[in-house]
Amino acid sequence: MSAKSILEADGKAILNYHLTRAPVIKPTPLKASGVHNPPARLASLHFPEDQTVESVLDQAEATYPWLKAPGAKFVAKPDQLIKRRGKAGLLALNKTWPEARAWIETKAGTEQQVEHITGTLRQFLVEPFVPHPANTEYYININSVRDVSTPEHSRSTILTLSGRLDPLHTRGWCRRR
């Protein structure tokens, strides 16, 4: 069996799109809304070698005008399948756009070592900051095997220090494709 990891921005966009469009699998007491989610506010920023960081960020401001909304706060982070970004100092939390932009300018295109792996940071995600207690944060994994997809979630981080999966809770939401 093989596994394919995807960028966090892509996973969030897929979930945002399909959560209000997927058919109901089990009877639910919740009333159907009939309204679909608006596009997610996710700025996925790629920094190619042949462009300056400033030009990519200037284009991001034009593409995602909500970045410049007065009083808005953001989370900025590399979106390159890096584990333990927080421990590596690769999270900018509760930042205004100018602060997030300045933080990205110092990181984009630079070599970064996380544990024993070194690589160049070229992909970032900027999204609205949502204040919340730490015990309300969830981690999601969707495991697809042939004709069944099983979403799993955990209240703690997906990976423990040993690199093994925490016990994930499956919520009877399996769907045959």
PDB file of C-alpha atoms in Angstrom:
ATOM      1  CA  MET A   1       0.000   0.000   0.000  1.00  0.00           C
ATOM      2  CA  SER A   2       1.335   3.456  -0.795  1.00  0.00           C
ATOM      3  CA  ALA A   3       0.570   6.772   0.838  1.00  0.00           C
ATOM      4  CA  LYS A   4       0.372  10.173  -0.805  1.00  0.00           C
ATOM      5  CA  SER A   5       0.695  13.250   1.359  1.00  0.00           C
ATOM      6  CA  ILE A   6      -0.829  16.502   0.174  1.00  0.00           C
ATOM      7  CA  LEU A   7      -0.243  20.103   1.157  1.00  0.00           C
ATOM      8  CA  GLU A   8      -2.232  21.402   4.120  1.00  0.00           C
ATOM      9  CA  ALA A   9      -3.773  24.133   1.950  1.00  0.00           C
ATOM     10  CA  ASP A  10      -5.024  21.537  -0.558  1.00  0.00           C
ATOM     11  CA  GLY A  11      -6.471  19.319   2.180  1.00  0.00           C
ATOM     12  CA  LYS A  12      -8.310  22.233   3.797  1.00  0.00           C
ATOM     13  CA  ALA A  13      -9.678  23.399   0.451  1.00  0.00           C
ATOM     14  CA  ILE A  14     -10.916  19.883  -0.395  1.00  0.00           C
ATOM     15  CA  LEU A  15     -12.651  19.483   2.980  1.00  0.00           C
ATOM     16  CA  ASN A  16     -14.162  22.969   2.806  1.00  0.00           C
ATOM     17  CA  TYR A  17     -15.607  22.282  -0.630  1.00  0.00           C
ATOM     18  CA  HIS A  18     -16.976  18.790  -0.017  1.00  0.00           C
ATOM     19  CA  LEU A  19     -18.308  19.032   3.557  1.00  0.00           C
ATOM     20  CA  THR A  20     -21.518  20.741   2.445  1.00  0.00           C
ATOM     21  CA  ARG A  21     -21.816  18.778  -0.801  1.00  0.00           C
ATOM     22  CA  ALA A  22     -21.293  15.161   0.282  1.00  0.00           C
ATOM     23  CA  PRO A  23     -24.424  13.040   0.718  1.00  0.00           C
ATOM     24  CA  VAL A  24     -25.464  12.200   4.263  1.00  0.00           C
ATOM     25  CA  ILE A  25     -24.376   8.666   5.128  1.00  0.00           C
ATOM     26  CA  LYS A  26     -26.363   8.208   8.343  1.00  0.00           C
ATOM     27  CA  PRO A  27     -29.590   9.814   9.506  1.00  0.00           C
ATOM     28  CA  THR A  28     -28.829  13.038  11.340  1.00  0.00           C
ATOM     29  CA  PRO A  29     -30.883  15.342  13.565  1.00  0.00           C
ATOM     30  CA  LEU A  30     -29.161  18.320  11.933  1.00  0.00           C
ATOM     31  CA  LYS A  31     -31.160  20.254   9.393  1.00  0.00           C
ATOM     32  CA  ALA A  32     -29.657  20.409   5.893  1.00  0.00           C
ATOM     33  CA  SER A  33     -28.475  23.938   5.219  1.00  0.00           C
ATOM     34  CA  GLY A  34     -28.777  23.924   1.427  1.00  0.00           C
ATOM     35  CA  VAL A  35     -25.984  26.519   1.347  1.00  0.00           C
ATOM     36  CA  HIS A  36     -22.449  25.629   0.386  1.00  0.00           C
ATOM     37  CA  ASN A  37     -19.345  26.910   2.113  1.00  0.00           C
ATOM     38  CA  PRO A  38     -17.719  29.950   0.516  1.00  0.00           C
ATOM     39  CA  PRO A  39     -14.175  29.408  -0.790  1.00  0.00           C
ATOM     40  CA  ALA A  40     -11.736  28.969   2.084  1.00  0.00           C
ATOM     41  CA  ARG A  41      -9.484  31.877   2.970  1.00  0.00           C
ATOM     42  CA  LEU A  42      -6.215  30.153   2.268  1.00  0.00           C
ATOM     43  CA  ALA A  43      -3.310  31.920   0.618  1.00  0.00           C
ATOM     44  CA  SER A  44      -1.037  29.210  -0.771  1.00  0.00           C
ATOM     45  CA  LEU A  45       2.206  30.927  -1.743  1.00  0.00           C
ATOM     46  CA  HIS A  46       4.933  29.338  -3.888  1.00  0.00           C
ATOM     47  CA  PHE A  47       8.349  30.997  -4.143  1.00  0.00           C
ATOM     48  CA  PRO A  48      10.132  29.817  -7.320  1.00  0.00           C
ATOM     49  CA  GLU A  49      13.875  30.305  -7.625  1.00  0.00           C
ATOM     50  CA  ASP A  50      13.482  32.718 -10.555  1.00  0.00           C
ATOM     51  CA  GLN A  51      11.212  35.218  -8.729  1.00  0.00           C
ATOM     52  CA  THR A  52      11.904  37.526  -5.839  1.00  0.00           C
ATOM     53  CA  VAL A  53      10.156  36.970  -2.532  1.00  0.00           C
ATOM     54  CA  GLU A  54       8.827  40.549  -2.690  1.00  0.00           C
ATOM     55  CA  SER A  55       7.218  40.027  -6.118  1.00  0.00           C
ATOM     56  CA  VAL A  56       5.441  36.845  -4.948  1.00  0.00           C
ATOM     57  CA  LEU A  57       4.153  38.623  -1.829  1.00  0.00           C
ATOM     58  CA  ASP A  58       3.034  41.658  -3.872  1.00  0.00           C
ATOM     59  CA  GLN A  59       1.093  39.301  -6.160  1.00  0.00           C
ATOM     60  CA  ALA A  60      -0.427  37.580  -3.099  1.00  0.00           C
ATOM     61  CA  GLU A  61      -1.814  40.930  -1.916  1.00  0.00           C
ATOM     62  CA  ALA A  62      -3.497  41.401  -5.295  1.00  0.00           C
ATOM     63  CA  THR A  63      -4.799  37.812  -5.450  1.00  0.00           C
ATOM     64  CA  TYR A  64      -5.987  37.652  -1.833  1.00  0.00           C
ATOM     65  CA  PRO A  65      -7.264  41.143  -0.921  1.00  0.00           C
ATOM     66  CA  TRP A  66      -8.484  39.866   2.463  1.00  0.00           C
ATOM     67  CA  LEU A  67      -4.816  39.817   3.567  1.00  0.00           C
ATOM     68  CA  LYS A  68      -4.946  43.615   3.837  1.00  0.00           C
ATOM     69  CA  ALA A  69      -8.219  43.794   5.790  1.00  0.00           C
ATOM     70  CA  PRO A  70      -7.918  46.218   8.725  1.00  0.00           C
ATOM     71  CA  GLY A  71      -7.429  44.466  12.061  1.00  0.00           C
ATOM     72  CA  ALA A  72      -7.066  40.997  10.494  1.00  0.00           C
ATOM     73  CA  LYS A  73      -4.695  38.543  12.170  1.00  0.00           C
ATOM     74  CA  PHE A  74      -3.073  35.572  10.449  1.00  0.00           C
ATOM     75  CA  VAL A  75      -1.144  32.339  10.805  1.00  0.00           C
ATOM     76  CA  ALA A  76       1.803  31.931   8.429  1.00  0.00           C
ATOM     77  CA  LYS A  77       3.714  28.672   8.081  1.00  0.00           C
ATOM     78  CA  PRO A  78       5.659  26.620   5.572  1.00  0.00           C
ATOM     79  CA  ASP A  79       3.385  24.141   3.776  1.00  0.00           C
ATOM     80  CA  GLN A  80       5.949  21.548   2.766  1.00  0.00           C
ATOM     81  CA  LEU A  81       4.978  18.448   4.741  1.00  0.00           C
ATOM     82  CA  ILE A  82       7.299  19.433   7.595  1.00  0.00           C
ATOM     83  CA  LYS A  83       6.548  17.719  10.868  1.00  0.00           C
ATOM     84  CA  ARG A  84       6.850  19.584  14.156  1.00  0.00           C
ATOM     85  CA  ARG A  85       6.842  23.059  12.586  1.00  0.00           C
ATOM     86  CA  GLY A  86       6.098  24.665  15.941  1.00  0.00           C
ATOM     87  CA  LYS A  87       9.109  23.104  17.638  1.00  0.00           C
ATOM     88  CA  ALA A  88      11.294  24.254  14.731  1.00  0.00           C
ATOM     89  CA  GLY A  89      10.112  27.875  15.055  1.00  0.00           C
ATOM     90  CA  LEU A  90       8.254  27.710  11.746  1.00  0.00           C
ATOM     91  CA  LEU A  91       4.899  29.133  12.860  1.00  0.00           C
ATOM     92  CA  ALA A  92       3.968  32.812  12.910  1.00  0.00           C
ATOM     93  CA  LEU A  93       0.769  33.059  14.976  1.00  0.00           C
ATOM     94  CA  ASN A  94      -1.609  35.980  15.548  1.00  0.00           C
ATOM     95  CA  LYS A  95       0.250  38.321  13.180  1.00  0.00           C
ATOM     96  CA  THR A  96      -0.986  41.256  11.141  1.00  0.00           C
ATOM     97  CA  TRP A  97      -0.318  41.003   7.415  1.00  0.00           C
ATOM     98  CA  PRO A  98       2.751  43.289   7.591  1.00  0.00           C
ATOM     99  CA  GLU A  99       4.148  41.137  10.433  1.00  0.00           C
ATOM    100  CA  ALA A 100       3.358  37.860   8.622  1.00  0.00           C
ATOM    101  CA  ARG A 101       4.809  39.240   5.383  1.00  0.00           C
ATOM    102  CA  ALA A 102       8.036  40.274   7.139  1.00  0.00           C
ATOM    103  CA  TRP A 103       8.293  36.830   8.767  1.00  0.00           C
ATOM    104  CA  ILE A 104       7.800  35.071   5.404  1.00  0.00           C
ATOM    105  CA  GLU A 105      10.405  37.366   3.793  1.00  0.00           C
ATOM    106  CA  THR A 106      12.988  36.112   6.313  1.00  0.00           C
ATOM    107  CA  LYS A 107      12.131  32.434   5.719  1.00  0.00           C
ATOM    108  CA  ALA A 108      11.158  32.027   2.031  1.00  0.00           C
ATOM    109  CA  GLY A 109      13.913  30.629  -0.174  1.00  0.00           C
ATOM    110  CA  THR A 110      16.188  29.892   2.767  1.00  0.00           C
ATOM    111  CA  GLU A 111      17.633  26.560   3.790  1.00  0.00           C
ATOM    112  CA  GLN A 112      16.098  25.210   6.962  1.00  0.00           C
ATOM    113  CA  GLN A 113      17.089  22.217   9.032  1.00  0.00           C
ATOM    114  CA  VAL A 114      14.317  20.406  10.899  1.00  0.00           C
ATOM    115  CA  GLU A 115      15.692  17.560  12.978  1.00  0.00           C
ATOM    116  CA  HIS A 116      18.091  15.782  10.604  1.00  0.00           C
ATOM    117  CA  ILE A 117      16.620  16.971   7.277  1.00  0.00           C
ATOM    118  CA  THR A 118      17.670  20.135   5.450  1.00  0.00           C
ATOM    119  CA  GLY A 119      15.682  21.752   2.648  1.00  0.00           C
ATOM    120  CA  THR A 120      14.700  25.049   1.052  1.00  0.00           C
ATOM    121  CA  LEU A 121      11.433  26.676   2.111  1.00  0.00           C
ATOM    122  CA  ARG A 122       9.469  27.422  -1.075  1.00  0.00           C
ATOM    123  CA  GLN A 123       5.799  26.848  -0.159  1.00  0.00           C
ATOM    124  CA  PHE A 124       3.879  28.790   2.517  1.00  0.00           C
ATOM    125  CA  LEU A 125       0.314  28.948   3.777  1.00  0.00           C
ATOM    126  CA  VAL A 126      -1.304  32.079   5.213  1.00  0.00           C
ATOM    127  CA  GLU A 127      -4.765  31.799   6.747  1.00  0.00           C
ATOM    128  CA  PRO A 128      -6.883  33.749   9.228  1.00  0.00           C
ATOM    129  CA  PHE A 129      -5.925  33.296  12.876  1.00  0.00           C
ATOM    130  CA  VAL A 130      -8.774  31.857  14.938  1.00  0.00           C
ATOM    131  CA  PRO A 131      -8.190  32.189  18.694  1.00  0.00           C
ATOM    132  CA  HIS A 132      -9.148  28.979  20.493  1.00  0.00           C
ATOM    133  CA  PRO A 133      -8.224  26.975  23.575  1.00  0.00           C
ATOM    134  CA  ALA A 134      -5.544  24.366  22.919  1.00  0.00           C
ATOM    135  CA  ASN A 135      -7.878  21.536  23.977  1.00  0.00           C
ATOM    136  CA  THR A 136     -10.247  22.302  21.083  1.00  0.00           C
ATOM    137  CA  GLU A 137      -7.693  21.714  18.331  1.00  0.00           C
ATOM    138  CA  TYR A 138      -8.036  18.590  16.202  1.00  0.00           C
ATOM    139  CA  TYR A 139      -5.806  16.855  13.698  1.00  0.00           C
ATOM    140  CA  ILE A 140      -7.408  15.116  10.726  1.00  0.00           C
ATOM    141  CA  ASN A 141      -6.224  12.267   8.544  1.00  0.00           C
ATOM    142  CA  ILE A 142      -8.194  10.748   5.664  1.00  0.00           C
ATOM    143  CA  ASN A 143      -7.154   7.194   4.957  1.00  0.00           C
ATOM    144  CA  SER A 144      -8.229   5.973   1.495  1.00  0.00           C
ATOM    145  CA  VAL A 145      -7.892   2.312   0.597  1.00  0.00           C
ATOM    146  CA  ARG A 146      -9.298   1.125  -2.729  1.00  0.00           C
ATOM    147  CA  ASP A 147     -13.020   1.897  -2.460  1.00  0.00           C
ATOM    148  CA  VAL A 148     -13.301   3.157   1.142  1.00  0.00           C
ATOM    149  CA  SER A 149     -12.233   6.501   2.620  1.00  0.00           C
ATOM    150  CA  THR A 150     -12.067   6.761   6.395  1.00  0.00           C
ATOM    151  CA  PRO A 151     -11.550  10.153   8.056  1.00  0.00           C
ATOM    152  CA  GLU A 152      -9.810   9.925  11.393  1.00  0.00           C
ATOM    153  CA  HIS A 153      -9.218  12.616  13.972  1.00  0.00           C
ATOM    154  CA  SER A 154      -7.201  13.061  17.122  1.00  0.00           C
ATOM    155  CA  ARG A 155      -7.198  15.705  19.845  1.00  0.00           C
ATOM    156  CA  SER A 156      -3.449  15.416  20.206  1.00  0.00           C
ATOM    157  CA  THR A 157      -0.867  15.778  17.506  1.00  0.00           C
ATOM    158  CA  ILE A 158      -0.875  13.074  14.866  1.00  0.00           C
ATOM    159  CA  LEU A 159       2.694  12.034  15.527  1.00  0.00           C
ATOM    160  CA  THR A 160       4.124  11.275  18.928  1.00  0.00           C
ATOM    161  CA  LEU A 161       7.801  11.712  19.706  1.00  0.00           C
ATOM    162  CA  SER A 162       8.447   8.152  18.547  1.00  0.00           C
ATOM    163  CA  GLY A 163       6.929   8.995  15.141  1.00  0.00           C
ATOM    164  CA  ARG A 164       4.029   6.581  15.543  1.00  0.00           C
ATOM    165  CA  LEU A 165       0.399   7.533  15.091  1.00  0.00           C
ATOM    166  CA  ASP A 166      -1.559   8.371  18.202  1.00  0.00           C
ATOM    167  CA  PRO A 167      -4.753   6.401  18.574  1.00  0.00           C
ATOM    168  CA  LEU A 168      -7.061   8.088  16.116  1.00  0.00           C
ATOM    169  CA  HIS A 169     -10.785   8.145  16.565  1.00  0.00           C
ATOM    170  CA  THR A 170     -12.843   7.043  13.584  1.00  0.00           C
ATOM    171  CA  ARG A 171     -16.337   8.476  13.333  1.00  0.00           C
ATOM    172  CA  GLY A 172     -18.433   5.996  11.304  1.00  0.00           C
ATOM    173  CA  TRP A 173     -18.046   8.159   8.207  1.00  0.00           C
ATOM    174  CA  CYS A 174     -16.827   5.615   5.712  1.00  0.00           C
ATOM    175  CA  ARG A 175     -17.878   6.025   2.154  1.00  0.00           C
ATOM    176  CA  ARG A 176     -17.527   3.669  -0.736  1.00  0.00           C
ATOM    177  CA  ARG A 177     -16.389   5.419  -3.874  1.00  0.00           C
TER     178      ARG A 177
END
